[in-house]
Amino acid sequence: MKISKTAQSVSDSVTMAVTARAKQMKSEGIDVVSFGAGEPDFDTPVFIKEAAKRALDAGATKYSPAAGNLELRRQIARKLKEENGLDYTAQQIVVACGAKHAVYEAIHAIVDPGDEVLIPTPYWVSYPEMVRLVGGIPRIVETRQEDDYKLTAEGLRRAITDKSCLLILNYPGNPSGFCYTPAELAHLGDVLAGTDLAVLSDEIYEKLVYGDVEFRSLAAVCPALLDRTVTINGLSKSYSMTGWRIGYAAGPADVIGAIAGIQSHTTSGPATFVQLAAIEALRQGEPDIRRMHAEFAKRARHIHQRLNSLEGVSCVEPTGAFYVFPNVAEHYPRLGVPGSAEFCRRLLEEARVACVPGAGFGCDQNIRLSFATSMAQIDKGVDRLAEFLQNA
Ligand SMILES: Cc1ncc(COP(=O)(O)O)c(C=O)c1O
């Protein structure tokens, strides 16, 4: 059958490929340690499940408004005001089927064919593909390990051309595990203030920051950008609700109206009873978020220390999300591998450790390890990695 040129331009997700192979090996009885997970290893808190069951029993089984349940949008507006210092009305918020779809719809609403979208490395794999899907041109902006893989004001200034239409920022970052400080955001904001670039700020990991790092929303640090920033967030990571598919976009009324229009003709609003459970999650979720956060914080410190003690491995300390992104390129010549994809393939086949190649995130010198797994698995996996690096 004919496949459109647009669909053909989309590459397979590298994250999915490694996870699929690791799953296959596990199903064959092979003891694989998987650092591939992009989701918390905790169950969804019980009170959220109970709220969904109650909603189902009460008959919340029909269509929701296309832009999302109004009470949920009000709760999100309250959360954004109280926690992020952002003033949005419920009408400036769309609830989507996951943050992923909210990002896609926002790109769709802003980018015309031929427009360039600035995407700093290392980037979440889906951003460039989403830009291609709407006919835009992803412009990858290199960052440096010395800068903790963060976009600097100078790097941003150099990357902007008259075709640039949108900047995508994601912090805490997947896959880098970093978080921009308010001062760093302010520097980027100064550069952006002199342009008319729109900004998409993907803050899905906001609750997962470690050490003395303070998370602040971009539009709160740079109020001058408020009327051209779309803030993306959702419940998947903070509330361990990846399978529930609730994310949202908040921003200027015209963009949000356009997103709501796209959504009304594509998915419609997310599942009605799930949205009612999401209201409860936002009302009462803090203690569970703190419990999961405490565990992630311990793991972040531990895995960073262990990886950094390995010969030829250098690793920026993760200050957010649940990923570490070590540079392992020193080992490529000795192993005879051309890059991260072959490194990860051999690591999985020979040492039974699943990591994600950095190539898919625009950094071929690195691999991504998710610490959304137990301390025991972390130790076992890093032991195997150490042995692989020594003896392979
Ligand atoms: C940076 C980033 N944004 C968005 C998402 C998508 O989140 P959701 O599961 O809510 O679609 C992910 C999930 O991996 C992510 O890493």
mmCIF file of N, CA and C in Angstrom, residues 301-344:
data_model
loop_
_atom_site.group_PDB
_atom_site.id
_atom_site.type_symbol
_atom_site.label_atom_id
_atom_site.label_comp_id
_atom_site.label_asym_id
_atom_site.label_seq_id
_atom_site.Cartn_x
_atom_site.Cartn_y
_atom_site.Cartn_z
ATOM 1 N N ARG A 301 21.749 9.734 43.222
ATOM 2 C CA ARG A 301 23.086 9.898 43.810
ATOM 3 C C ARG A 301 23.914 8.631 43.614
ATOM 4 N N HIS A 302 23.272 7.501 43.902
ATOM 5 C CA HIS A 302 23.978 6.224 43.894
ATOM 6 C C HIS A 302 24.470 5.859 42.492
ATOM 7 N N ILE A 303 23.594 5.927 41.518
ATOM 8 C CA ILE A 303 23.988 5.491 40.162
ATOM 9 C C ILE A 303 25.037 6.442 39.596
ATOM 10 N N HIS A 304 24.923 7.725 39.933
ATOM 11 C CA HIS A 304 25.910 8.684 39.441
ATOM 12 C C HIS A 304 27.290 8.363 40.002
ATOM 13 N N GLN A 305 27.339 8.103 41.325
ATOM 14 C CA GLN A 305 28.639 7.774 41.948
ATOM 15 C C GLN A 305 29.236 6.529 41.323
ATOM 16 N N ARG A 306 28.384 5.517 41.159
ATOM 17 C CA ARG A 306 28.898 4.251 40.641
ATOM 18 C C ARG A 306 29.400 4.396 39.197
ATOM 19 N N LEU A 307 28.651 5.089 38.373
ATOM 20 C CA LEU A 307 29.065 5.224 36.965
ATOM 21 C C LEU A 307 30.336 6.052 36.843
ATOM 22 N N ASN A 308 30.401 7.121 37.632
ATOM 23 C CA ASN A 308 31.570 7.989 37.533
ATOM 24 C C ASN A 308 32.843 7.326 38.024
ATOM 25 N N SER A 309 32.695 6.252 38.808
ATOM 26 C CA SER A 309 33.899 5.571 39.292
ATOM 27 C C SER A 309 34.421 4.572 38.240
ATOM 28 N N LEU A 310 33.707 4.396 37.152
ATOM 29 C CA LEU A 310 34.173 3.459 36.121
ATOM 30 C C LEU A 310 35.191 4.148 35.216
ATOM 31 N N GLU A 311 36.262 3.404 34.928
ATOM 32 C CA GLU A 311 37.320 3.902 34.035
ATOM 33 C C GLU A 311 36.739 4.281 32.662
ATOM 34 N N GLY A 312 37.050 5.476 32.194
ATOM 35 C CA GLY A 312 36.634 5.858 30.830
ATOM 36 C C GLY A 312 35.163 6.209 30.695
ATOM 37 N N VAL A 313 34.507 6.449 31.836
ATOM 38 C CA VAL A 313 33.087 6.834 31.797
ATOM 39 C C VAL A 313 32.950 8.169 32.511
ATOM 40 N N SER A 314 32.348 9.156 31.868
ATOM 41 C CA SER A 314 32.135 10.419 32.584
ATOM 42 C C SER A 314 30.666 10.778 32.499
ATOM 43 N N CYS A 315 30.176 11.242 33.625
ATOM 44 C CA CYS A 315 28.731 11.327 33.779
ATOM 45 C C CYS A 315 28.365 12.610 34.518
ATOM 46 N N VAL A 316 27.575 13.448 33.885
ATOM 47 C CA VAL A 316 27.077 14.663 34.542
ATOM 48 C C VAL A 316 26.078 14.244 35.618
ATOM 49 N N GLU A 317 26.158 14.862 36.786
ATOM 50 C CA GLU A 317 25.262 14.461 37.873
ATOM 51 C C GLU A 317 23.807 14.740 37.492
ATOM 52 N N PRO A 318 22.938 13.729 37.636
ATOM 53 C CA PRO A 318 21.537 13.986 37.306
ATOM 54 C C PRO A 318 20.896 14.864 38.384
ATOM 55 N N THR A 319 20.343 15.976 37.971
ATOM 56 C CA THR A 319 19.654 16.846 38.939
ATOM 57 C C THR A 319 18.153 16.816 38.719
ATOM 58 N N GLY A 320 17.714 15.965 37.776
ATOM 59 C CA GLY A 320 16.283 15.877 37.539
ATOM 60 C C GLY A 320 15.922 14.665 36.717
ATOM 61 N N ALA A 321 14.614 14.415 36.598
ATOM 62 C CA ALA A 321 14.053 13.264 35.869
ATOM 63 C C ALA A 321 14.582 11.951 36.476
ATOM 64 N N PHE A 322 14.562 10.855 35.717
ATOM 65 C CA PHE A 322 15.143 9.622 36.276
ATOM 66 C C PHE A 322 16.095 8.965 35.285
ATOM 67 N N TYR A 323 16.958 9.833 34.715
ATOM 68 C CA TYR A 323 17.932 9.337 33.738
ATOM 69 C C TYR A 323 19.337 9.838 34.054
ATOM 70 N N VAL A 324 20.329 9.002 33.724
ATOM 71 C CA VAL A 324 21.721 9.470 33.665
ATOM 72 C C VAL A 324 22.205 9.226 32.246
ATOM 73 N N PHE A 325 23.179 10.038 31.838
ATOM 74 C CA PHE A 325 23.537 10.055 30.422
ATOM 75 C C PHE A 325 25.056 10.054 30.272
ATOM 76 N N PRO A 326 25.717 8.950 30.732
ATOM 77 C CA PRO A 326 27.181 8.948 30.709
ATOM 78 C C PRO A 326 27.768 8.947 29.300
ATOM 79 N N ASN A 327 28.949 9.565 29.208
ATOM 80 C CA ASN A 327 29.739 9.527 27.977
ATOM 81 C C ASN A 327 30.639 8.292 28.070
ATOM 82 N N VAL A 328 30.494 7.389 27.121
ATOM 83 C CA VAL A 328 31.270 6.137 27.148
ATOM 84 C C VAL A 328 32.178 6.015 25.923
ATOM 85 N N ALA A 329 32.317 7.125 25.174
ATOM 86 C CA ALA A 329 32.982 7.070 23.854
ATOM 87 C C ALA A 329 34.445 6.654 23.933
ATOM 88 N N GLU A 330 35.090 6.873 25.108
ATOM 89 C CA GLU A 330 36.488 6.459 25.238
ATOM 90 C C GLU A 330 36.654 4.973 24.943
ATOM 91 N N HIS A 331 35.596 4.205 25.175
ATOM 92 C CA HIS A 331 35.687 2.751 24.993
ATOM 93 C C HIS A 331 35.438 2.299 23.557
ATOM 94 N N TYR A 332 34.920 3.193 22.702
ATOM 95 C CA TYR A 332 34.530 2.764 21.349
ATOM 96 C C TYR A 332 35.710 2.183 20.546
ATOM 97 N N PRO A 333 36.881 2.870 20.491
ATOM 98 C CA PRO A 333 37.972 2.330 19.667
ATOM 99 C C PRO A 333 38.410 0.936 20.125
ATOM 100 N N ARG A 334 38.558 0.769 21.455
ATOM 101 C CA ARG A 334 39.028 -0.527 21.964
ATOM 102 C C ARG A 334 38.015 -1.641 21.675
ATOM 103 N N LEU A 335 36.711 -1.288 21.785
ATOM 104 C CA LEU A 335 35.676 -2.290 21.517
ATOM 105 C C LEU A 335 35.444 -2.470 20.018
ATOM 106 N N GLY A 336 35.988 -1.550 19.243
ATOM 107 C CA GLY A 336 35.786 -1.620 17.788
ATOM 108 C C GLY A 336 34.352 -1.310 17.395
ATOM 109 N N VAL A 337 33.687 -0.447 18.155
ATOM 110 C CA VAL A 337 32.304 -0.091 17.785
ATOM 111 C C VAL A 337 32.282 1.330 17.222
ATOM 112 N N PRO A 338 31.462 1.562 16.191
ATOM 113 C CA PRO A 338 31.446 2.894 15.581
ATOM 114 C C PRO A 338 30.663 3.920 16.396
ATOM 115 N N GLY A 339 29.787 3.481 17.269
ATOM 116 C CA GLY A 339 28.980 4.458 18.009
ATOM 117 C C GLY A 339 28.084 3.805 19.047
ATOM 118 N N SER A 340 27.168 4.595 19.585
ATOM 119 C CA SER A 340 26.376 4.157 20.739
ATOM 120 C C SER A 340 25.400 3.019 20.409
ATOM 121 N N ALA A 341 24.911 2.961 19.170
ATOM 122 C CA ALA A 341 23.931 1.918 18.841
ATOM 123 C C ALA A 341 24.590 0.533 18.929
ATOM 124 N N GLU A 342 25.784 0.410 18.326
ATOM 125 C CA GLU A 342 26.488 -0.873 18.353
ATOM 126 C C GLU A 342 26.988 -1.164 19.777
ATOM 127 N N PHE A 343 27.407 -0.116 20.503
ATOM 128 C CA PHE A 343 27.822 -0.289 21.902
ATOM 129 C C PHE A 343 26.664 -0.908 22.698
ATOM 130 N N CYS A 344 25.478 -0.337 22.552
ATOM 131 C CA CYS A 344 24.329 -0.829 23.327
ATOM 132 C C CYS A 344 23.907 -2.223 22.879
#
